[in-house]
Tab-separated table of C-alpha atoms in Angstrom:
chain	number	residue	atom	x	y	z
A	1	MET	CA	29.465	66.987	46.741
A	2	ALA	CA	26.820	67.997	49.250
A	3	LYS	CA	24.068	70.279	48.062
A	4	PRO	CA	23.435	73.539	49.914
A	5	ARG	CA	20.551	73.630	52.363
A	6	TYR	CA	18.275	76.681	52.441
A	7	SER	CA	15.801	77.771	55.077
A	8	ILE	CA	12.523	79.295	53.915
A	9	SER	CA	13.372	82.267	56.145
A	10	GLN	CA	16.228	83.094	53.750
A	11	LEU	CA	13.779	83.745	50.917
A	12	ILE	CA	11.479	86.306	52.515
A	13	ASP	CA	13.527	89.395	51.681
A	14	GLU	CA	15.128	90.862	48.578
A	15	ALA	CA	18.678	90.131	49.695
A	16	GLY	CA	17.999	86.465	50.377
A	17	ALA	CA	16.184	85.965	47.093
A	18	GLY	CA	18.932	87.740	45.175
A	19	GLU	CA	21.573	85.601	46.834
A	20	LEU	CA	19.700	82.404	45.987
A	21	GLN	CA	19.279	83.529	42.381
A	22	ALA	CA	22.972	84.362	42.015
A	23	HIS	CA	23.942	81.028	43.569
A	24	ALA	CA	21.533	79.087	41.348
A	25	MET	CA	22.892	80.785	38.222
A	26	LYS	CA	26.439	80.070	39.307
A	27	LYS	CA	25.635	76.378	39.690
A	28	SER	CA	23.692	76.083	36.453
A	29	ILE	CA	26.294	77.590	34.132
A	30	GLU	CA	29.543	75.794	33.420
A	31	TYR	CA	32.376	78.250	32.885
A	32	ASP	CA	34.375	77.791	29.701
A	33	ALA	CA	37.040	75.212	30.403
A	34	LEU	CA	40.717	75.682	29.701
A	35	GLU	CA	43.279	73.072	28.876
A	36	GLY	CA	45.995	72.611	31.478
A	37	PRO	CA	48.226	73.998	32.735
A	38	PHE	CA	45.838	76.991	32.608
A	39	PHE	CA	42.556	76.882	34.533
A	40	PHE	CA	39.761	79.092	35.844
A	41	ALA	CA	39.569	79.339	39.639
A	42	LYS	CA	37.210	81.007	42.115
A	43	VAL	CA	38.823	83.267	44.736
A	44	LEU	CA	37.888	81.968	48.205
A	45	ASN	CA	39.440	84.516	50.545
A	46	THR	CA	40.638	88.107	50.513
A	47	PRO	CA	44.034	88.286	48.750
A	48	ILE	CA	46.811	89.307	51.130
A	49	PRO	CA	49.458	91.699	49.747
A	50	LEU	CA	53.007	91.021	50.925
A	51	ALA	CA	56.535	91.919	49.959
A	52	ALA	CA	57.837	89.225	47.622
A	53	ALA	CA	60.983	89.060	49.732
A	54	ASN	CA	58.827	87.882	52.631
A	55	MET	CA	57.405	85.000	50.652
A	56	GLY	CA	60.672	83.103	50.584
A	57	LEU	CA	59.157	79.696	51.098
A	58	ILE	CA	56.608	80.038	48.313
A	59	ILE	CA	59.033	81.613	45.886
A	60	LYS	CA	61.598	78.955	46.701
A	61	ARG	CA	59.036	76.294	45.922
A	62	GLN	CA	58.484	77.899	42.520
A	63	GLU	CA	61.979	79.209	41.844
A	64	GLY	CA	62.482	76.680	39.063
A	65	ARG	CA	59.801	78.418	37.036
A	66	LEU	CA	60.453	82.082	37.931
A	67	SER	CA	62.803	84.382	36.045
A	68	GLU	CA	65.417	86.418	37.876
A	69	ALA	CA	63.388	89.576	37.199
A	70	GLU	CA	60.276	88.000	38.728
A	71	LYS	CA	62.172	87.027	41.867
A	72	LYS	CA	63.067	90.685	42.411
A	73	ARG	CA	59.531	92.069	42.162
A	74	THR	CA	58.505	94.061	45.228
A	75	ILE	CA	54.789	93.284	45.361
A	76	ALA	CA	53.145	89.922	45.863
A	77	ILE	CA	49.674	88.693	46.705
A	78	ILE	CA	48.497	85.310	47.889
A	79	PHE	CA	44.996	83.842	48.110
A	80	LYS	CA	43.159	80.526	48.199
A	81	GLY	CA	41.371	79.464	45.027
A	82	ARG	CA	39.103	76.650	43.888
A	83	ILE	CA	39.326	74.991	40.452
A	84	GLU	CA	36.032	73.160	40.152
A	85	GLU	CA	37.241	70.316	37.944
A	86	LEU	CA	40.284	69.654	40.152
A	87	HIS	CA	38.858	70.368	43.628
A	88	SER	CA	35.613	68.439	43.225
A	89	PHE	CA	36.791	66.021	45.924
A	90	LEU	CA	36.421	68.934	48.403
A	91	GLU	CA	33.089	70.468	49.341
A	92	ASP	CA	32.700	73.999	48.013
A	93	PRO	CA	33.142	76.373	50.991
A	94	CYS	CA	30.508	78.631	49.451
A	95	ASP	CA	27.907	75.854	49.544
A	96	LEU	CA	28.473	75.395	53.256
A	97	ALA	CA	28.561	79.136	53.983
A	98	LEU	CA	25.352	79.794	52.081
A	99	SER	CA	23.519	76.979	53.828
A	100	GLN	CA	24.622	77.368	57.445
A	101	SER	CA	24.737	80.403	59.696
A	102	ASP	CA	27.280	78.780	62.058
A	103	ALA	CA	29.716	77.603	59.370
A	104	ASN	CA	32.658	79.756	60.465
A	105	CYS	CA	35.155	77.070	61.465
A	106	SER	CA	34.076	74.604	58.789
A	107	VAL	CA	34.385	77.220	56.044
A	108	LYS	CA	37.854	78.248	57.202
A	109	ARG	CA	38.961	74.618	57.320
A	110	LEU	CA	37.637	73.928	53.811
A	111	ILE	CA	39.287	77.050	52.405
A	112	SER	CA	42.633	76.082	53.940
A	113	GLN	CA	42.540	72.792	51.995
A	114	HIS	CA	42.439	74.555	48.612
A	115	THR	CA	45.296	75.789	46.433
A	116	ASP	CA	47.448	78.828	47.256
A	117	PHE	CA	47.798	81.125	44.255
A	118	ILE	CA	50.410	83.865	44.124
A	119	SER	CA	51.208	86.774	41.865
A	120	ILE	CA	54.444	88.726	42.002
A	121	SER	CA	53.641	91.257	39.330
A	122	PRO	CA	52.883	94.754	40.740
A	123	SER	CA	50.725	95.561	37.719
A	124	THR	CA	48.427	92.553	38.162
A	125	GLU	CA	44.889	93.468	39.225
A	126	ILE	CA	44.109	92.281	42.761
A	127	PRO	CA	40.917	90.177	42.747
A	128	ASP	CA	38.015	90.146	45.187
A	129	VAL	CA	36.413	87.195	46.931
A	130	GLY	CA	34.184	85.356	44.466
A	131	ASP	CA	35.960	86.561	41.317
A	132	ILE	CA	36.706	83.995	38.619
A	133	VAL	CA	40.405	84.250	37.788
A	134	LYS	CA	42.806	82.663	35.343
A	135	VAL	CA	45.567	80.633	36.971
A	136	GLU	CA	48.407	78.352	36.013
A	137	LEU	CA	49.449	75.097	37.664
A	138	ARG	CA	52.617	73.125	37.221
A	139	ALA	CA	52.854	69.393	36.713
A	140	SER	CA	53.025	67.348	39.884
A	141	GLY	CA	55.653	65.017	38.476
A	142	VAL	CA	53.371	62.059	39.091
A	143	GLY	CA	51.481	60.866	36.033
A	144	GLU	CA	49.538	63.634	34.275
A	145	GLY	CA	48.370	65.377	37.442
A	146	TYR	CA	49.007	68.921	38.654
A	147	ASP	CA	50.493	70.341	41.843
A	148	LEU	CA	47.481	71.542	43.863
A	149	GLN	CA	49.542	73.099	46.660
A	150	PHE	CA	50.761	76.216	44.816
A	151	GLY	CA	49.820	77.920	41.568
A	152	THR	CA	50.340	81.220	39.761
A	153	TYR	CA	47.613	83.866	39.468
A	154	ILE	CA	47.481	85.452	36.003
A	155	GLY	CA	44.493	87.816	36.029
A	156	ILE	CA	40.757	88.330	36.523
A	157	GLN	CA	38.484	86.588	34.031
A	158	GLU	CA	35.074	87.519	35.475
A	159	PRO	CA	34.308	89.762	38.497
A	160	ALA	CA	32.045	88.407	41.226
A	161	ALA	CA	28.314	88.632	40.614
A	162	ILE	CA	26.242	91.438	42.138
A	163	SER	CA	22.970	90.251	43.615
A	164	ALA	CA	19.843	92.260	44.413
A	165	GLY	CA	20.918	92.333	48.025
A	166	GLY	CA	23.917	94.561	47.421
A	167	PRO	CA	27.604	94.172	46.595
A	168	THR	CA	28.136	90.440	46.876
A	169	SER	CA	30.332	87.765	45.459
A	170	GLY	CA	29.444	84.185	44.685
A	171	CYS	CA	30.257	83.489	48.326
A	172	TYR	CA	29.051	86.660	50.016
A	173	SER	CA	27.490	85.049	53.088
A	174	ALA	CA	30.855	83.550	53.959
A	175	LEU	CA	32.740	86.840	54.000
A	176	SER	CA	32.461	87.180	57.743
A	177	ALA	CA	33.833	83.670	58.144
A	178	PHE	CA	36.904	84.280	56.047
A	179	GLY	CA	38.902	85.603	58.990
A	180	SER	CA	38.132	88.925	60.641
A	181	GLY	CA	41.752	89.308	61.659
A	182	GLU	CA	43.075	88.936	58.132
A	183	PRO	CA	44.378	92.055	56.332
A	184	LYS	CA	41.773	93.106	53.772
A	185	MET	CA	42.121	95.206	50.660
A	186	ARG	CA	39.606	98.061	50.568
A	187	GLY	CA	37.905	97.015	47.364
A	188	ARG	CA	39.899	95.862	44.356
A	189	SER	CA	43.274	97.480	43.849
A	190	PHE	CA	44.532	98.419	40.416
A	191	GLY	CA	47.846	99.787	41.693
A	192	GLY	CA	51.313	99.233	40.322
A	193	GLY	CA	51.785	102.235	38.031
A	194	GLN	CA	55.340	102.817	36.917
A	195	GLN	CA	55.206	106.441	35.756
A	196	THR	CA	53.179	109.567	36.338
A	197	THR	CA	51.018	111.536	33.920
A	198	LYS	CA	53.213	113.541	31.591
A	199	CYS	CA	53.165	117.334	31.706
A	200	SER	CA	54.687	120.181	29.754
A	201	LEU	CA	54.793	123.160	32.118
A	202	GLY	CA	58.021	124.310	33.707
A	203	GLN	CA	60.271	121.612	32.247
A	204	GLY	CA	63.801	122.403	31.182
A	205	GLY	CA	65.360	125.824	30.762
A	206	SER	CA	66.804	128.135	33.373
A	207	ASP	CA	65.325	128.788	36.796
A	208	GLU	CA	63.950	132.070	35.482
A	209	GLU	CA	62.216	130.282	32.607
A	210	LYS	CA	60.726	127.711	34.949
A	211	LYS	CA	59.451	130.391	37.316
A	212	ALA	CA	57.949	132.315	34.400
A	213	SER	CA	55.649	129.357	33.740
A	214	HIS	CA	54.415	129.214	37.348
A	215	ARG	CA	50.743	129.638	38.091
A	216	THR	CA	49.560	133.035	39.324
A	217	ALA	CA	46.961	134.097	41.854
A	218	SER	CA	44.608	134.828	38.934
A	219	ASP	CA	45.108	131.277	37.616
A	220	ILE	CA	44.294	129.824	41.026
A	221	MET	CA	41.207	132.030	41.479
A	222	GLU	CA	39.848	131.048	38.076
A	223	ALA	CA	40.523	127.326	38.527
A	224	TYR	CA	39.345	126.846	42.097
A	225	LYS	CA	36.971	129.770	42.710
A	226	VAL	CA	38.838	130.903	45.822
A	227	THR	CA	39.028	134.505	46.982
A	228	GLN	CA	41.763	136.925	45.993
A	229	GLU	CA	43.084	136.825	49.552
A	230	GLN	CA	43.237	133.032	49.545
A	231	ALA	CA	44.918	132.894	46.133
A	232	ASP	CA	47.494	135.504	47.167
A	233	GLY	CA	48.150	133.504	50.328
A	234	ILE	CA	48.760	130.320	48.343
A	235	VAL	CA	51.227	132.098	46.050
A	236	ALA	CA	53.111	133.613	48.992
A	237	ALA	CA	53.205	130.273	50.836
A	238	ALA	CA	54.525	128.437	47.770
A	239	TYR	CA	57.409	130.843	47.312
A	240	ALA	CA	58.133	130.739	51.051
A	241	ILE	CA	58.596	126.968	50.647
A	242	GLY	CA	61.003	127.467	47.738
A	243	ASP	CA	61.740	129.868	44.892
A	244	LEU	CA	60.927	127.185	42.319
A	245	PHE	CA	57.866	125.838	44.115
A	246	ASP	CA	55.007	126.479	41.679
A	247	PRO	CA	51.974	127.980	43.481
A	248	GLY	CA	49.855	125.787	41.240
A	249	TRP	CA	51.382	122.732	42.920
A	250	LEU	CA	50.213	123.915	46.323
A	251	ALA	CA	46.742	124.785	45.005
A	252	ASN	CA	46.429	121.298	43.486
A	253	ILE	CA	47.570	119.697	46.752
A	254	ILE	CA	45.001	121.618	48.797
A	255	ASN	CA	42.317	120.756	46.253
A	256	PHE	CA	43.138	117.051	46.575
A	257	GLU	CA	43.543	116.971	50.359
A	258	THR	CA	40.302	118.883	51.006
A	259	ASN	CA	38.303	117.109	48.310
A	260	GLY	CA	37.913	120.350	46.406
A	261	THR	CA	36.510	122.354	49.338
A	262	PHE	CA	39.605	124.345	50.398
A	263	SER	CA	38.148	124.029	53.910
A	264	THR	CA	40.298	124.489	57.008
A	265	THR	CA	38.029	122.267	59.112
A	266	ILE	CA	37.596	119.249	56.828
A	267	PHE	CA	38.576	115.782	58.048
A	268	SER	CA	39.562	112.840	55.870
A	269	GLY	CA	36.601	110.931	54.467
A	270	GLY	CA	37.508	107.607	56.052
A	271	CYS	CA	37.794	109.213	59.470
A	272	VAL	CA	34.447	110.949	59.121
A	273	LYS	CA	32.854	107.645	58.217
A	274	LYS	CA	34.401	106.020	61.275
A	275	TYR	CA	33.826	108.722	63.885
A	276	GLY	CA	30.846	110.626	62.495
A	277	ASP	CA	30.037	113.733	64.561
A	278	LEU	CA	32.458	112.866	67.398
A	279	LEU	CA	34.729	115.885	67.053
A	280	ASP	CA	37.067	114.931	69.911
A	281	GLU	CA	37.670	111.490	68.373
A	282	LYS	CA	38.337	112.976	64.946
A	283	LEU	CA	40.821	115.407	66.460
A	284	LYS	CA	42.593	112.475	68.152
A	285	HIS	CA	42.828	110.255	65.103
A	286	CYS	CA	42.239	112.122	61.833
A	287	GLY	CA	43.970	114.471	59.464
A	288	VAL	CA	42.435	117.941	59.366
A	289	GLY	CA	42.643	121.082	57.285
A	290	LEU	CA	44.294	122.230	54.083
A	291	ILE	CA	46.926	119.475	53.882
A	292	GLN	CA	45.275	117.080	56.347
A	293	PHE	CA	47.589	117.657	59.307
A	294	MET	CA	47.727	114.449	61.364
A	295	PRO	CA	47.827	114.577	65.198
A	296	VAL	CA	51.454	113.429	65.278
A	297	THR	CA	52.329	116.090	62.680
A	298	ALA	CA	50.631	118.734	64.796
A	299	GLN	CA	52.693	117.636	67.779
A	300	ASN	CA	55.915	117.800	65.749
A	301	LEU	CA	54.968	121.341	64.713
A	302	GLU	CA	54.418	122.271	68.377
A	303	THR	CA	50.683	122.671	68.099
A	304	THR	CA	47.547	120.507	68.380
A	305	SER	CA	44.839	119.261	66.047
A	306	LYS	CA	42.313	121.395	67.947
A	307	LYS	CA	44.366	124.537	67.383
A	308	ILE	CA	44.757	123.703	63.693
A	309	PHE	CA	41.002	123.113	63.441
A	310	ASP	CA	40.447	126.642	64.801
A	311	MET	CA	43.037	128.319	62.537
A	312	THR	CA	42.211	130.694	59.693
A	313	PHE	CA	43.077	129.910	56.078
A	314	GLN	CA	46.202	132.078	56.247
A	315	GLU	CA	47.310	130.557	59.556
A	316	GLN	CA	47.093	127.072	58.080
A	317	LEU	CA	49.079	128.227	55.049
A	318	ASP	CA	51.770	129.527	57.422
A	319	LEU	CA	51.747	126.146	59.181
A	320	THR	CA	52.059	124.425	55.803
A	321	VAL	CA	55.231	126.398	55.113
A	322	LYS	CA	56.532	125.441	58.548
A	323	TYR	CA	55.757	121.798	57.796
A	324	TYR	CA	57.730	121.795	54.515
A	325	LYS	CA	60.659	123.540	56.208
A	326	ALA	CA	60.633	121.019	59.062
A	327	GLU	CA	60.666	118.095	56.639
A	328	ASP	CA	63.691	119.647	54.930
A	329	VAL	CA	62.673	118.572	51.435
A	330	SER	CA	63.069	120.486	48.190
A	331	PRO	CA	60.402	119.296	45.741
A	332	THR	CA	61.157	120.052	42.098
A	333	SER	CA	57.943	118.623	40.664
A	334	GLN	CA	54.220	118.442	41.392
A	335	GLY	CA	54.640	114.777	42.322
A	336	ASP	CA	57.363	115.364	44.886
A	337	ALA	CA	55.472	118.360	46.276
A	338	MET	CA	52.607	115.925	46.949
A	339	MET	CA	54.923	113.244	48.309
A	340	ALA	CA	56.251	115.748	50.827
A	341	VAL	CA	52.747	115.834	52.325
A	342	ILE	CA	51.863	112.157	52.281
A	343	MET	CA	55.313	110.533	52.612
A	344	PRO	CA	58.393	112.785	52.704
A	345	ALA	CA	60.727	109.790	52.536
A	346	ALA	CA	59.507	109.177	48.956
A	347	VAL	CA	60.612	112.603	47.695
A	348	GLY	CA	63.245	112.047	45.010
A	349	GLU	CA	62.391	108.357	44.641
A	350	PRO	CA	61.462	106.998	41.181
A	351	ASP	CA	57.822	106.850	40.139
A	352	SER	CA	57.867	103.054	40.541
A	353	ALA	CA	58.874	103.238	44.224
A	354	ASP	CA	56.824	100.961	46.504
A	355	LEU	CA	55.178	103.328	49.009
A	356	ALA	CA	54.109	100.517	51.346
A	357	HIS	CA	57.738	99.391	51.617
A	358	ILE	CA	58.884	102.908	52.461
A	359	TYR	CA	56.053	103.293	54.991
A	360	ALA	CA	56.725	99.914	56.600
A	361	GLN	CA	60.411	100.568	57.204
A	362	THR	CA	59.838	103.325	59.771
A	363	ASN	CA	57.509	103.609	62.763
A	364	PRO	CA	55.835	106.877	63.879
A	365	ASP	CA	58.384	107.202	66.696
A	366	GLY	CA	61.251	107.109	64.202
A	367	SER	CA	62.407	103.570	64.957
A	368	SER	CA	63.108	101.209	62.074
A	369	ASN	CA	61.603	97.876	61.087
A	370	ARG	CA	63.581	95.102	59.468
A	371	GLU	CA	62.086	93.995	56.164
A	372	GLY	CA	60.253	90.739	56.726
A	373	SER	CA	59.668	91.346	60.438
A	374	GLN	CA	56.169	91.235	61.941
A	375	PRO	CA	56.002	95.028	62.522
A	376	TYR	CA	57.176	95.599	58.937
A	377	ASN	CA	54.570	93.243	57.500
A	378	ALA	CA	51.820	94.765	59.636
A	379	ARG	CA	52.585	98.313	58.486
A	380	TYR	CA	53.069	97.188	54.874
A	381	ASN	CA	49.647	95.567	54.724
A	382	ASP	CA	48.084	98.437	56.679
A	383	MET	CA	49.323	100.905	54.050
A	384	LEU	CA	47.790	98.895	51.209
A	385	ASN	CA	44.551	98.287	53.094
A	386	GLN	CA	44.008	101.988	53.778
A	387	ASN	CA	44.883	103.291	50.332
A	388	LYS	CA	42.700	101.843	47.604
A	389	ASN	CA	44.483	101.485	44.261
A	390	ILE	CA	47.712	102.922	45.698
A	391	ILE	CA	50.868	100.802	45.585
A	392	THR	CA	53.556	102.869	43.901
A	393	LYS	CA	54.492	106.522	44.009
A	394	ALA	CA	53.050	106.906	40.503
A	395	ASP	CA	49.697	105.498	41.670
A	396	TYR	CA	49.380	108.197	44.345
A	397	ILE	CA	50.492	111.076	42.133
A	398	ASN	CA	48.217	110.075	39.263
A	399	ALA	CA	45.255	109.755	41.642
A	400	ALA	CA	46.036	113.099	43.261
A	401	ILE	CA	46.236	115.044	39.991
A	402	LYS	CA	43.271	113.307	38.379
A	403	ASN	CA	40.920	116.104	39.431
A	404	ALA	CA	43.484	118.890	39.417
A	405	LYS	CA	42.097	121.931	37.609
A	406	LEU	CA	45.491	123.496	36.999
A	407	ASP	CA	46.316	120.878	34.405
A	408	PRO	CA	48.703	119.653	33.227
A	409	PRO	CA	50.547	119.926	36.540
A	410	CYS	CA	54.270	119.101	36.546
C-alpha cells in the first residue's frame, strides 16, 4: 500500500501539524481485532439516510439473514466502510486525500470500491466520516472468505479523532472530495426515539379536572419572566385555540421556537447563520416570530413575513390562533400541540412515527409524492439533513421540551 506524501508547506500551521499527528497516531496503533464475522471498519463517506422500502435491492440481497420485523423498519442508512485487514489490497482513500490536493476523482473511485454497510434499525447511532464502527459480514460461500459487497452496520466503536486544527476525522482533508452533491447529516444523529418524556399533569379525569391543572398566567410569568400582559395574552390565545389547550403548552412552544427569547422578530438560527444581516433574504426564506411563521405559512394566512416581523406580541398571538384554526387540528397533549406547529400531519400519530416519511409524502403546493420516487427521497433526506437528531415524532417532542420551564409538560 502506498505511503502518503506530505509537503513541507502542510506542516507550517497548527492545523497541518495536528492533522499529521492524528494521521501518524492512526497508522501506528493497531485497533483491537475481532474474529469474523464481526469486524471494525472505518467510515469513508457521509452515511445517507433512506427509507428501508427504497433499498429493495440491498435488502433483497440480504433478505436471507433479515427477520420479518427488520424488513419492515422505516429508517435505513448506507455508507462505504474500510476493514483494514480485508481491504488491504485497496489503497486507503484517506492516504491519497491527505497527500494530494487534487485527489477528488481518485478518492471517490477508491471509496466506491469498498464495502457498502447498511443499518435498518431506527435506534442505531448514525456515524460520521472517520468513525471506527463495528460491522458484520456474511460468508461469501467460497472457501472461508467473506462477502465484501454488502455488510451490516452494528454501532460506533470509536468516534473520529479531533486534531488541533478543528473538528476532523481520520480523513478530514478528503471531506470535500466525498461528493458535494451527496445528502449530508448535520453532525451525528441520535434519533429514533419511540416514546416521549412521561408527564403527570392533566392526565385522566373529566374535562373540568384536566382544565383545573392547566397553567395560569402567574405560572407563565414566574417560569419565563414575561410581562403580565404577555402572560395574559398567552392564556387567552390558548383557550381561543381550544378549551382543553393548556396555556403552558403554548408558553413552552414559544419558548422553544424563540430559543427562550419570546421575541417577535427572531429568525431561526440556521437561517441567521446563512443570511446574516440580510433582512430581505431572511424574510423570503426563514421562519420568524413566536412560532416561527414560514413565508408559505404567512401567505396561507393572508399576510406576509414582513408584516409578521412588524407585528406586536399580541398580534402574533392572534395570528397563532388563526394558524391553529386554519390547520383544523385539536391537540390533546403538549406533543401534539408542538406537532401542530412543525408538522400538522403528525398530530394524532404515535410517538414512533417517522417525521421524514410524513414530510416527504407531501410537497409545499399540496401535491403528493409516491414513496420511493425521486421527489420523495429528496424531501426525506432533506428533512433528516436539516433536523439534527430528529427522526421520529418522539425525537422532536423530547428535544422541544428539554428546556421547557413549565415541567413536566403533558
